[in-house]
mmCIF file of C-alpha atoms in Angstrom:
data_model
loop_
_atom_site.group_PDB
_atom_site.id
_atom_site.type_symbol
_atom_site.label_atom_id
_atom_site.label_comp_id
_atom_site.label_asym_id
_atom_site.label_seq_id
_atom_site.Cartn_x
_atom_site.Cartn_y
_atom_site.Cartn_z
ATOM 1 C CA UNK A 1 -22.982 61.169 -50.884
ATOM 2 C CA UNK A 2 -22.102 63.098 -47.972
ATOM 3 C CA UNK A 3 -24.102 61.057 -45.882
ATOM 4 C CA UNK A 4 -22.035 57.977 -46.824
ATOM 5 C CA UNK A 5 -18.706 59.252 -46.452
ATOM 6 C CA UNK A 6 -19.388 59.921 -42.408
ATOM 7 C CA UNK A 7 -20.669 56.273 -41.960
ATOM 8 C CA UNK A 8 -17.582 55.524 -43.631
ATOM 9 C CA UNK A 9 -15.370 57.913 -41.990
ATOM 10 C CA UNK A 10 -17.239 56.408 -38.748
ATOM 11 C CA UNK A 11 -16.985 53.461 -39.420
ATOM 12 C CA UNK A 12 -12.800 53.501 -40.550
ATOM 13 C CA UNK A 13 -12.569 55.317 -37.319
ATOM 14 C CA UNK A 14 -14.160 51.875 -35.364
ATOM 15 C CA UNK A 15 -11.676 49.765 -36.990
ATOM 16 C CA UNK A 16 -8.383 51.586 -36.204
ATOM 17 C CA UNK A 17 -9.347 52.349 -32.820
ATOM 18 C CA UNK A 18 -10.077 48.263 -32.554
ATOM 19 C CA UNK A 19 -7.079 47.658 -33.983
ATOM 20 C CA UNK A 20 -5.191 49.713 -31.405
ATOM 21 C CA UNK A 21 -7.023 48.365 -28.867
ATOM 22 C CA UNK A 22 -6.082 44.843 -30.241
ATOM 23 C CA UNK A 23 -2.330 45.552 -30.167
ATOM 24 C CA UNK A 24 -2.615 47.392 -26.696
ATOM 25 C CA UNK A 25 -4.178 43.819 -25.265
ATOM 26 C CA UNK A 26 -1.628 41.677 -26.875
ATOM 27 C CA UNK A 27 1.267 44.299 -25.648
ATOM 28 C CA UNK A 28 0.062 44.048 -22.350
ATOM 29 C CA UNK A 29 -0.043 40.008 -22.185
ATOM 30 C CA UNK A 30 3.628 39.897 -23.388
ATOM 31 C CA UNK A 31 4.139 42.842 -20.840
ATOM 32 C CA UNK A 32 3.214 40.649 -17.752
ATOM 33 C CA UNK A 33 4.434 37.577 -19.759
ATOM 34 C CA UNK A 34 8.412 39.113 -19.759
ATOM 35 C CA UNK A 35 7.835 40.852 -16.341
ATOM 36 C CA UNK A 36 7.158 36.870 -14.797
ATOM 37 C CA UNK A 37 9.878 35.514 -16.500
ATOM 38 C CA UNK A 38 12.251 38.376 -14.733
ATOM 39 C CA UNK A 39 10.756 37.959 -11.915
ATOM 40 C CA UNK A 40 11.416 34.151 -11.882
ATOM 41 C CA UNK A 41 15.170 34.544 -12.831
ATOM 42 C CA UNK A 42 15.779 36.793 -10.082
ATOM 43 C CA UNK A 43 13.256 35.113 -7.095
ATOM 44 C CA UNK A 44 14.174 31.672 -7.566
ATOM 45 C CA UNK A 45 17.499 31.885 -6.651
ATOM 46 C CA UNK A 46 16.241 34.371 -3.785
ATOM 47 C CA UNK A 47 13.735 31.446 -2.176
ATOM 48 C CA UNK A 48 16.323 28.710 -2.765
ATOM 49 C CA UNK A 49 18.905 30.918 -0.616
ATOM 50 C CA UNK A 50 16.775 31.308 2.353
ATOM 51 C CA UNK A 51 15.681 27.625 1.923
ATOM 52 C CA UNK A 52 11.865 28.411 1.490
ATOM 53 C CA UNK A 53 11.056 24.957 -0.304
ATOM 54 C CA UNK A 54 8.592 22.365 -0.607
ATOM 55 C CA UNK A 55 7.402 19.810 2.152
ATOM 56 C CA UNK A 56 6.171 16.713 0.937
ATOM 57 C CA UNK A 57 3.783 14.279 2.298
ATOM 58 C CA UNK A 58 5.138 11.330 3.547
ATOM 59 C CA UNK A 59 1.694 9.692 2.657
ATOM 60 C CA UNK A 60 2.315 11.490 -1.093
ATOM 61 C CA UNK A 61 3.680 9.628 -4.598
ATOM 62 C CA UNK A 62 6.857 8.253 -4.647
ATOM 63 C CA UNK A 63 7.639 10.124 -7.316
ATOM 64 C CA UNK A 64 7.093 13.360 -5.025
ATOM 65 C CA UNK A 65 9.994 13.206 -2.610
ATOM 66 C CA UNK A 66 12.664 14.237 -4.673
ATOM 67 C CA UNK A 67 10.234 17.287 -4.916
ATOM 68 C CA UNK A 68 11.400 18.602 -1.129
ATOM 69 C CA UNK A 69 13.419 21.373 -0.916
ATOM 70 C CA UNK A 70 12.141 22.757 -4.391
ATOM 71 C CA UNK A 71 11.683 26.610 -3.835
ATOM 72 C CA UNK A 72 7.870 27.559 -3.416
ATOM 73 C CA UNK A 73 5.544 30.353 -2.879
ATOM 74 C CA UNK A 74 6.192 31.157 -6.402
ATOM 75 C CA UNK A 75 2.894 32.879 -6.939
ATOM 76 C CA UNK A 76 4.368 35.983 -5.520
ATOM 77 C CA UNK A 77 5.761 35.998 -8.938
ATOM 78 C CA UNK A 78 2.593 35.884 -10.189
ATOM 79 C CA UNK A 79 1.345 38.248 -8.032
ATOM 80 C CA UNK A 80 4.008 40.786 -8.687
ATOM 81 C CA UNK A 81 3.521 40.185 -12.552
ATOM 82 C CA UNK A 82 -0.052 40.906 -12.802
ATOM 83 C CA UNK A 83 0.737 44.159 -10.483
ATOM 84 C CA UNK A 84 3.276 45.081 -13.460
ATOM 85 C CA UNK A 85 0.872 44.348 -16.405
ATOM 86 C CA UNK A 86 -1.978 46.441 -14.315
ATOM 87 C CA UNK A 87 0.027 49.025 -13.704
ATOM 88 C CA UNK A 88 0.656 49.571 -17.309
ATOM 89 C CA UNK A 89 -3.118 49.110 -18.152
ATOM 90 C CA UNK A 90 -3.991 51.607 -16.005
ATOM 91 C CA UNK A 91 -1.456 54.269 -17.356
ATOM 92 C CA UNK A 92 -2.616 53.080 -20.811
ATOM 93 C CA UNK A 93 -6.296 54.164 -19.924
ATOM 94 C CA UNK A 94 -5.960 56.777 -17.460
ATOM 95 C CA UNK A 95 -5.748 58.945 -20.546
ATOM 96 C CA UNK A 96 -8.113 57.840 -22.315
ATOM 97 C CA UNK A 97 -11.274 56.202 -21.043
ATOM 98 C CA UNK A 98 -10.642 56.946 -17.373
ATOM 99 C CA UNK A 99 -13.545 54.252 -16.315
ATOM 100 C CA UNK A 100 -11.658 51.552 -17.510
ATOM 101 C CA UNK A 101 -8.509 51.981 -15.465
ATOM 102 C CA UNK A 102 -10.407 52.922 -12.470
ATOM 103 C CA UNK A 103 -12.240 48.677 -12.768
ATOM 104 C CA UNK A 104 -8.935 47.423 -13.265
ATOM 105 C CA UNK A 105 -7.595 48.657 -9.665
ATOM 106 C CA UNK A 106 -10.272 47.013 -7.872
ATOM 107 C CA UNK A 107 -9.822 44.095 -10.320
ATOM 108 C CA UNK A 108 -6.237 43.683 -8.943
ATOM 109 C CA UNK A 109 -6.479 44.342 -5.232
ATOM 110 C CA UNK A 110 -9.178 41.523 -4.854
ATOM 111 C CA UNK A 111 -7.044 39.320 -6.667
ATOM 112 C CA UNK A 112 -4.151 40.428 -5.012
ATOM 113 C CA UNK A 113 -6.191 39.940 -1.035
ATOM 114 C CA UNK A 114 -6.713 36.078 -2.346
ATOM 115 C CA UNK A 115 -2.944 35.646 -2.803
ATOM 116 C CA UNK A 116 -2.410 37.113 0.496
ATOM 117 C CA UNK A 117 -4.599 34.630 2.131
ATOM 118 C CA UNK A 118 -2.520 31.985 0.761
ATOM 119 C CA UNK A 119 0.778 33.897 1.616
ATOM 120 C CA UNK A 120 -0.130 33.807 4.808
ATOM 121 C CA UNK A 121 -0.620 30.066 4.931
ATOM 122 C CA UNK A 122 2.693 29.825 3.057
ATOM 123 C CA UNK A 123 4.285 31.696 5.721
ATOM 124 C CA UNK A 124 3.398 29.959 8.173
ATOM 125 C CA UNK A 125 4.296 26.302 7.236
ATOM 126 C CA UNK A 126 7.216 27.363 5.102
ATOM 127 C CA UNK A 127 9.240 29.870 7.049
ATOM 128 C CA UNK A 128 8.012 29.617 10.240
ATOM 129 C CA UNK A 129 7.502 25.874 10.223
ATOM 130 C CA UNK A 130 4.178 25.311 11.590
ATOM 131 C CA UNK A 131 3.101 21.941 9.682
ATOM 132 C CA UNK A 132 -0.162 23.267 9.779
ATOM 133 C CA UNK A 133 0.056 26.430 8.414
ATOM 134 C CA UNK A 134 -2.921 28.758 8.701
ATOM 135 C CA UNK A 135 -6.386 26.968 10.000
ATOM 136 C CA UNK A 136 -9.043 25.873 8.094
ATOM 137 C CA UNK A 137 -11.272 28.080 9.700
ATOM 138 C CA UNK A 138 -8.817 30.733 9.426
ATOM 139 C CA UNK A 139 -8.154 30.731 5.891
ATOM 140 C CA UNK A 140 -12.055 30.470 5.065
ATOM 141 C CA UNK A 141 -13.064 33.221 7.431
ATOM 142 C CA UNK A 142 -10.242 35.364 5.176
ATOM 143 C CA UNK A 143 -11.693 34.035 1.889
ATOM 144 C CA UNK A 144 -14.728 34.552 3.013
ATOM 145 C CA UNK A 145 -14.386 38.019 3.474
ATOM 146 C CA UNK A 146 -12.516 38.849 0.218
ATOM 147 C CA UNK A 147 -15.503 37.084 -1.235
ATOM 148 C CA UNK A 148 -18.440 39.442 0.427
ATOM 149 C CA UNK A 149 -16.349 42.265 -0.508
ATOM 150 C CA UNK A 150 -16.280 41.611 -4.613
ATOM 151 C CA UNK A 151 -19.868 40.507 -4.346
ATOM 152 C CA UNK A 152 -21.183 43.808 -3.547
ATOM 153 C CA UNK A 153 -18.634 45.618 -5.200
ATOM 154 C CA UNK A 154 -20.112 44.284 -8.190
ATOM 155 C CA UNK A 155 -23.620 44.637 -6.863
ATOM 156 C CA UNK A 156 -23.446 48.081 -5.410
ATOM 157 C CA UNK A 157 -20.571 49.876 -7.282
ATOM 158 C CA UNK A 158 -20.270 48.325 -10.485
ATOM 159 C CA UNK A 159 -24.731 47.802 -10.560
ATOM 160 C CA UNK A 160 -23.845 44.741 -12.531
ATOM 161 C CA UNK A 161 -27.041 43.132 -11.096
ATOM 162 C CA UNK A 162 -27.825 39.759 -10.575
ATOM 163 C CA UNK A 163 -28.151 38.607 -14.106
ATOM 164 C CA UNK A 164 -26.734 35.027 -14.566
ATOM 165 C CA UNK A 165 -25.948 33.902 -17.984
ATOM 166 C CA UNK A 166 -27.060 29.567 -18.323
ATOM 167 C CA UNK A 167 -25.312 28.179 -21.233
ATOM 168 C CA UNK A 168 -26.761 26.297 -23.974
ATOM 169 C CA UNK A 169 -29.982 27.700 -23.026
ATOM 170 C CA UNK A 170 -28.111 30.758 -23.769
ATOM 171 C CA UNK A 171 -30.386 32.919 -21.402
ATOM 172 C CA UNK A 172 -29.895 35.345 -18.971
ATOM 173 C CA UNK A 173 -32.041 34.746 -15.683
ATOM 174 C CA UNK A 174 -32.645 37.396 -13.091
ATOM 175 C CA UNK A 175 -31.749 36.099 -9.312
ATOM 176 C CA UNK A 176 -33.273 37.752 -6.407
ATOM 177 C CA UNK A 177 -30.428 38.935 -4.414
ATOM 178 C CA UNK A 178 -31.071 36.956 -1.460
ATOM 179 C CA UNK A 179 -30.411 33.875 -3.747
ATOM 180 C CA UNK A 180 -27.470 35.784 -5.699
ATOM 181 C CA UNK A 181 -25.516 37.181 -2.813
ATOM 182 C CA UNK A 182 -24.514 33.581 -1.333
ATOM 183 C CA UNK A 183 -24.584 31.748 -4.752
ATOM 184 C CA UNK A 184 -21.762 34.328 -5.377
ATOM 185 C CA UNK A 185 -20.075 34.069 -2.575
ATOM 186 C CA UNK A 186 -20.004 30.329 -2.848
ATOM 187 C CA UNK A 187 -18.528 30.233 -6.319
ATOM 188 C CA UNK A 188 -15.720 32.146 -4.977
ATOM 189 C CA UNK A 189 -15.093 29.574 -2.323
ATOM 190 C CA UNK A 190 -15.804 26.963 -4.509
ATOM 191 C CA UNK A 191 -13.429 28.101 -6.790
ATOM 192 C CA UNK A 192 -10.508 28.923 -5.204
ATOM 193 C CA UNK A 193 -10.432 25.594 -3.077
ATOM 194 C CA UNK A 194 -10.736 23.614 -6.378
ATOM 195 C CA UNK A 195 -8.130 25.202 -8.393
ATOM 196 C CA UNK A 196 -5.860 24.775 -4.650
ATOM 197 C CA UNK A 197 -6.630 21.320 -4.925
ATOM 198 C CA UNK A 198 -5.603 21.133 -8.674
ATOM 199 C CA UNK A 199 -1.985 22.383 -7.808
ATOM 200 C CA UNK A 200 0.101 18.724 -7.088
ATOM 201 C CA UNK A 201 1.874 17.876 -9.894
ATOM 202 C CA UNK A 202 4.002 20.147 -11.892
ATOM 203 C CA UNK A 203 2.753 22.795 -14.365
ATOM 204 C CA UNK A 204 -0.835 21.583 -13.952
ATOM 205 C CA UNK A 205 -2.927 24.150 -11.904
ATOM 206 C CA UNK A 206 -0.694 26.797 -13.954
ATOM 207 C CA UNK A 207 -1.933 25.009 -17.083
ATOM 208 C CA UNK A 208 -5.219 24.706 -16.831
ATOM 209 C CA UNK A 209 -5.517 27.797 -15.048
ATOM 210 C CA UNK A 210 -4.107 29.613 -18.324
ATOM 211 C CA UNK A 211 -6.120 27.924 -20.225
ATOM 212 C CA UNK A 212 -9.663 28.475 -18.089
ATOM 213 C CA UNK A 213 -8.851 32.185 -17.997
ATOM 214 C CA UNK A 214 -8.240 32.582 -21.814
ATOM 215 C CA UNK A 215 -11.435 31.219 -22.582
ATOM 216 C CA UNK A 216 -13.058 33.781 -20.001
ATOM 217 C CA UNK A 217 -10.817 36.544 -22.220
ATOM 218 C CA UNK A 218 -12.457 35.564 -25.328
ATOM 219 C CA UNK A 219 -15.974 35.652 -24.077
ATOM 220 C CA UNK A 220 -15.093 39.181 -22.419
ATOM 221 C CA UNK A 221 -14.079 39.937 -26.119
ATOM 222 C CA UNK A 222 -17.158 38.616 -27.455
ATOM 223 C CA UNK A 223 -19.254 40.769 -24.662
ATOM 224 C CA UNK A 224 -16.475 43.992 -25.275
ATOM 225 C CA UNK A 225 -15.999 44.209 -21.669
ATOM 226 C CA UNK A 226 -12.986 45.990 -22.131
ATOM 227 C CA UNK A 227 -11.281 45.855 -18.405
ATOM 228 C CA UNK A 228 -11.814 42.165 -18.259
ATOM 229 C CA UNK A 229 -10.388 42.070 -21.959
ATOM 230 C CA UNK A 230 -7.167 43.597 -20.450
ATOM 231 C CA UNK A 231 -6.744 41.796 -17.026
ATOM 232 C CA UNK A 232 -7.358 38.242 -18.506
ATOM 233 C CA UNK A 233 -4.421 38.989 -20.868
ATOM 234 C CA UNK A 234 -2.145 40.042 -18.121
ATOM 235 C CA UNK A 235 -3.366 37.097 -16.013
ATOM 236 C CA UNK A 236 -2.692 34.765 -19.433
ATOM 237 C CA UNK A 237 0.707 36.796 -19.879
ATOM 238 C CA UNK A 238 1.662 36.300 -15.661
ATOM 239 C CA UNK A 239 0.399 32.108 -15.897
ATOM 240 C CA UNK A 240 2.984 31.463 -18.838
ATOM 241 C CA UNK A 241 5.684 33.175 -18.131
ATOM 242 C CA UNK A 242 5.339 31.429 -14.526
ATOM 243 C CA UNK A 243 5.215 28.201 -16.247
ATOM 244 C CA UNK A 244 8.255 28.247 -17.836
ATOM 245 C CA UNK A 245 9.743 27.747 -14.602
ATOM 246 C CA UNK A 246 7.260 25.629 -12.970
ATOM 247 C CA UNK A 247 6.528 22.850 -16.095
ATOM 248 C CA UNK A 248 8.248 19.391 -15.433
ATOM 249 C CA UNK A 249 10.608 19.195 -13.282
ATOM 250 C CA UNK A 250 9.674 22.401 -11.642
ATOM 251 C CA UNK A 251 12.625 24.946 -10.753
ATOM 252 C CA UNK A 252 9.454 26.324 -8.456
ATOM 253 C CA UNK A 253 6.275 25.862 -6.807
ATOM 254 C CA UNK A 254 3.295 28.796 -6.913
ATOM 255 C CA UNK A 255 1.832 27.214 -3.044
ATOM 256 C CA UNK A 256 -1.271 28.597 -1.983
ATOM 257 C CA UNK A 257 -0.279 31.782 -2.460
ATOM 258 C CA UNK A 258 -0.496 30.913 -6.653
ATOM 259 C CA UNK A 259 -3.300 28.965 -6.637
ATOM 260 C CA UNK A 260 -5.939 30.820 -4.213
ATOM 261 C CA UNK A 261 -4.904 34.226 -6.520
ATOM 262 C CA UNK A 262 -5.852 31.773 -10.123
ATOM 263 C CA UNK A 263 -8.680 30.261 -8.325
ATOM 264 C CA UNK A 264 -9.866 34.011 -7.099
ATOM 265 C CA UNK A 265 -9.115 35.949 -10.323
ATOM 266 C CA UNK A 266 -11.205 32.839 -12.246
ATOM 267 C CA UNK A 267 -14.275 33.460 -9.691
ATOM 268 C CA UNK A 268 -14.092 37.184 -10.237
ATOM 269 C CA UNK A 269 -13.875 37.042 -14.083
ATOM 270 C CA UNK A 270 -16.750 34.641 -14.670
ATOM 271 C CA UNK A 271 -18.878 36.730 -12.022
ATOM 272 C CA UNK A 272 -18.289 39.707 -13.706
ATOM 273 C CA UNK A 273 -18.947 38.050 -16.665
ATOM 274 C CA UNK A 274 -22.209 36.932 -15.641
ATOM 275 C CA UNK A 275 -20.856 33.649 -16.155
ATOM 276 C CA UNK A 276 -20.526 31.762 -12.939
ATOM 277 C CA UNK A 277 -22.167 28.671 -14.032
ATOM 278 C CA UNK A 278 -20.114 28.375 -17.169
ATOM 279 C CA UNK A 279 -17.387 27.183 -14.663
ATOM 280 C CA UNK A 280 -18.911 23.744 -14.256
ATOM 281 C CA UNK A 281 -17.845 22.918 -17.699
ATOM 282 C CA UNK A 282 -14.774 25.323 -18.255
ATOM 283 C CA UNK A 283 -13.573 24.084 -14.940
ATOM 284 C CA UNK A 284 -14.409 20.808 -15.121
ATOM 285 C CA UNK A 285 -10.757 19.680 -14.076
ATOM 286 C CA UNK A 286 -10.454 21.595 -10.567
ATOM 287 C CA UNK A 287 -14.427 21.071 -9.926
ATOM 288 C CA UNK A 288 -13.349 16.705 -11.024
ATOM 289 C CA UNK A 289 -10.584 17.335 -8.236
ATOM 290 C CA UNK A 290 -12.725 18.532 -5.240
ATOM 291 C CA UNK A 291 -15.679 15.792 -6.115
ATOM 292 C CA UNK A 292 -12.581 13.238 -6.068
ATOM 293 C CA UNK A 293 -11.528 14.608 -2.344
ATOM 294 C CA UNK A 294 -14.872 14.652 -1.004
ATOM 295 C CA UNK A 295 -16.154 10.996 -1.987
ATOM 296 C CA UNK A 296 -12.395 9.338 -1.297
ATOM 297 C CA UNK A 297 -13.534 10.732 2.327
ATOM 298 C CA UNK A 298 -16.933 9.370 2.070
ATOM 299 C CA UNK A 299 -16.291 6.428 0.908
ATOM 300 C CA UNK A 300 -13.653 5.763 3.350
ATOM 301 C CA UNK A 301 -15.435 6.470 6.100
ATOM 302 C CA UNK A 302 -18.582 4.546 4.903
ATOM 303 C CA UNK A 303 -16.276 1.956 4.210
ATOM 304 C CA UNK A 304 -14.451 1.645 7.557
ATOM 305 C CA UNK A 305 -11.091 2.353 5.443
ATOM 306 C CA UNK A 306 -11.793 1.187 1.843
ATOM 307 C CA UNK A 307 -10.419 3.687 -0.967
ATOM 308 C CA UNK A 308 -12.737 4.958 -4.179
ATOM 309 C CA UNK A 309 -9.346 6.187 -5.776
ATOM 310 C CA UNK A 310 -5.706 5.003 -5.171
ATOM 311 C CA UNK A 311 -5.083 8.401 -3.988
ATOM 312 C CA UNK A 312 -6.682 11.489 -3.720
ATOM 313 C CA UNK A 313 -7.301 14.523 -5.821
ATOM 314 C CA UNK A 314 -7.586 13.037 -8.346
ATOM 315 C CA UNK A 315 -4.492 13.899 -10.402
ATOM 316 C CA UNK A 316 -2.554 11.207 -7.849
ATOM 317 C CA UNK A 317 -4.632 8.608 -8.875
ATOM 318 C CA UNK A 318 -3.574 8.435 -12.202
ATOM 319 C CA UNK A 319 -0.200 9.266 -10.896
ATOM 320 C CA UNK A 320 -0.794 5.676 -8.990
ATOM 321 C CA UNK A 321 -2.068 4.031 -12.222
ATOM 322 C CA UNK A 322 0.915 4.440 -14.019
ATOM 323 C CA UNK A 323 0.336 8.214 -16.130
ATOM 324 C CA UNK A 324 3.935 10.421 -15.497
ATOM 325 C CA UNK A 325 3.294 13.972 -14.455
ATOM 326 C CA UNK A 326 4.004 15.529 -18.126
ATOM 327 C CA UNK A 327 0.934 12.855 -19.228
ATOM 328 C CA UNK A 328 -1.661 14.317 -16.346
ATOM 329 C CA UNK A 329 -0.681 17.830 -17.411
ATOM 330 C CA UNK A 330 -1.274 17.069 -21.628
ATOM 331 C CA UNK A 331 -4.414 14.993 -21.171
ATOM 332 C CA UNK A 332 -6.091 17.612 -18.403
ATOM 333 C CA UNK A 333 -5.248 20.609 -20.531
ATOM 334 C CA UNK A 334 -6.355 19.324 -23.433
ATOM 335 C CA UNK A 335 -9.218 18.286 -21.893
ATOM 336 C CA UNK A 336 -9.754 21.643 -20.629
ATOM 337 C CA UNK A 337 -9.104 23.124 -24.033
ATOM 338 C CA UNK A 338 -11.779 20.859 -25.434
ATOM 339 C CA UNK A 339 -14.338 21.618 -22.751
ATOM 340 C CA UNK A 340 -13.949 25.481 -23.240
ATOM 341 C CA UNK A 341 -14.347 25.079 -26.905
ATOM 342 C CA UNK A 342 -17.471 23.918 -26.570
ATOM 343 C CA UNK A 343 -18.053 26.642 -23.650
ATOM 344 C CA UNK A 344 -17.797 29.137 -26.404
ATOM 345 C CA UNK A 345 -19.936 27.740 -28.184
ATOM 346 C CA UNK A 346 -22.750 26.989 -25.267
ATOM 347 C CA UNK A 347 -22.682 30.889 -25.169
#
């Protein structure tokens, strides 16, 4: 009888500490999600001020050029939420199980050194009006470097291995780390170029960001990978609060500095995850948007000026074929939603 009351005592323990942990998690998503929305009220008005607004393309939509002037490198909000909602994860923890809050610093400054990349490209074209912004070789060279850094930190520090998860299959296969190493680092660049792509039409890289990033929550849930339970619910909590502002028509743009963070943080959680190639089907929308960029230039060039798509990425196209922004945005998140349903269930 004894015997059973400690399992039971053990076990009733379990629950309430799950339970707190629960309500911590969902304290700290509406934590970053206020702290954005703050943010917002207060740097909006701040960008619009000193004039820091969007450039359209002249070769862009139509539908774009009443766009200009809207206030942009909004992902400093972002940025600044998730260093909020950290911040109190980390104070939460220090406590408590000290390991945990020590992951969720590193956690932040890589995400945090993507953003920076993008500020910097921001900067450039935005405030001090070079067109061009930072070069191509420029901003890869800084990508790649972030990238190399949060592969062996995971590697080396963390000893997560080079276990890779294949879905369906539901397997874990060992990679030598000759193969893992650059398969790594190319997610990341992968990755964050496809989810900068995805950010042209209002609310949609936010969107499906949010929506990519829960769905790498839950499976960190699933796993109990505690840290990357937290910092996907302040990265949920930072992505809608931000889109409050920046859903159709957008008070404000996230620029590169948004969307190379989301496309960063998304890398980083499904590597840690040990779920890299889950983003194929998870991220089916930003990987649909690169593919769409690279054969419009094939074919054009193949061509001698033909067009595969009225426009590309791909989210113009349908712009083109009639779809209004609000449409795009539904019918990729949902799509999104769908394909990480089934994600879930492919693990």
């Amino acid at each position: 009888m004894k015997s059973k009351n400690v399992k039971s005592t053990k076990f009733d323990s379990q629950i309430l500490k799950g339970e707190q942990e629960l309500y911590f998690q969902t304290r700290i998503l509406f934590v970053s999600f206020i702290a954005t929305i703050v943010l917002s009220i207060f740097i909006i008005p701040i960008l619009r001020k000193f004039k820091i607004g969007q450039m359209e393309r002249d070769d862009g939509p139509e539908s774009h050029f009443s766009k200009k002037g809207t206030p942009t490198i909004g992902g400093i909000i972002i940025a600044l939420g998730i260093i909020i909602g950290t911040i109190g994860g980390f104070v939460y923890y220090y406590n408590k199980e000290i390991e945990i809050a020590k992951r969720l610093l590193p956690l932040l400054i890589i995400t945090i050194g993507f953003g920076i990349i993008g500020f910097i490209d921001d900067y450039k074209k935005l405030i001090l009006r070079n067109t061009k912004g930072l070069k191509p070789a420029s901003k890869m060279l800084g990508l790649l470097v972030i990238a190399v850094g949060y592969t062996f930190y995971i590697m080396k520090v963390l000893n997560l291995g080079t276990e890779t998860y294949i879905p369906f299959l539901k397997v874990y296969v060992n990679l030598s780390t000759w193969i893992y190493i650059p398969f790594a680092i190319f997610v990341i660049l992968a990755t964050t170029n496809a989810v900068n792509l995805t950010d042209g039409i209002d609310g949609l890289s936010t969107s499906v960001s949010a929506i990519i990033v829960t769905c790498l929550t839950v499976i960190a849930i699933i796993l109990d990978v505690k840290e990357m339970i937290v910092f996907g619910s302040i990265i949920v909590g930072a992505c809608l609060g931000f889109l409050i502002f920046n859903l159709n028509v957008a008070k404000v743009f996230m620029g590169d500095t948004g969307s190379l963070l989301l496309g960063g943080v998304i890398a980083a959680m499904a590597l840690y995850l040990k779920m890299p190639l889950l983003l194929l089907l998870i991220a089916a929308i930003p990987v649909a948007e690169t593919l769409s960029v690279v054969l419009q230039v094939l074919y054009f060039k193949k061509t001698g000026g033909k067009r595969l798509f009225k426009m590309a990425p791909l989210h113009h196209h349908f712009e083109l074929s009639g779809w209004n922004e609000n449409k795009v945005v539904s019918i990729f998140s949902i799509i999104t939603l769908m394909l990480c349903i089934i994600a879930l269930w492919a693990i």
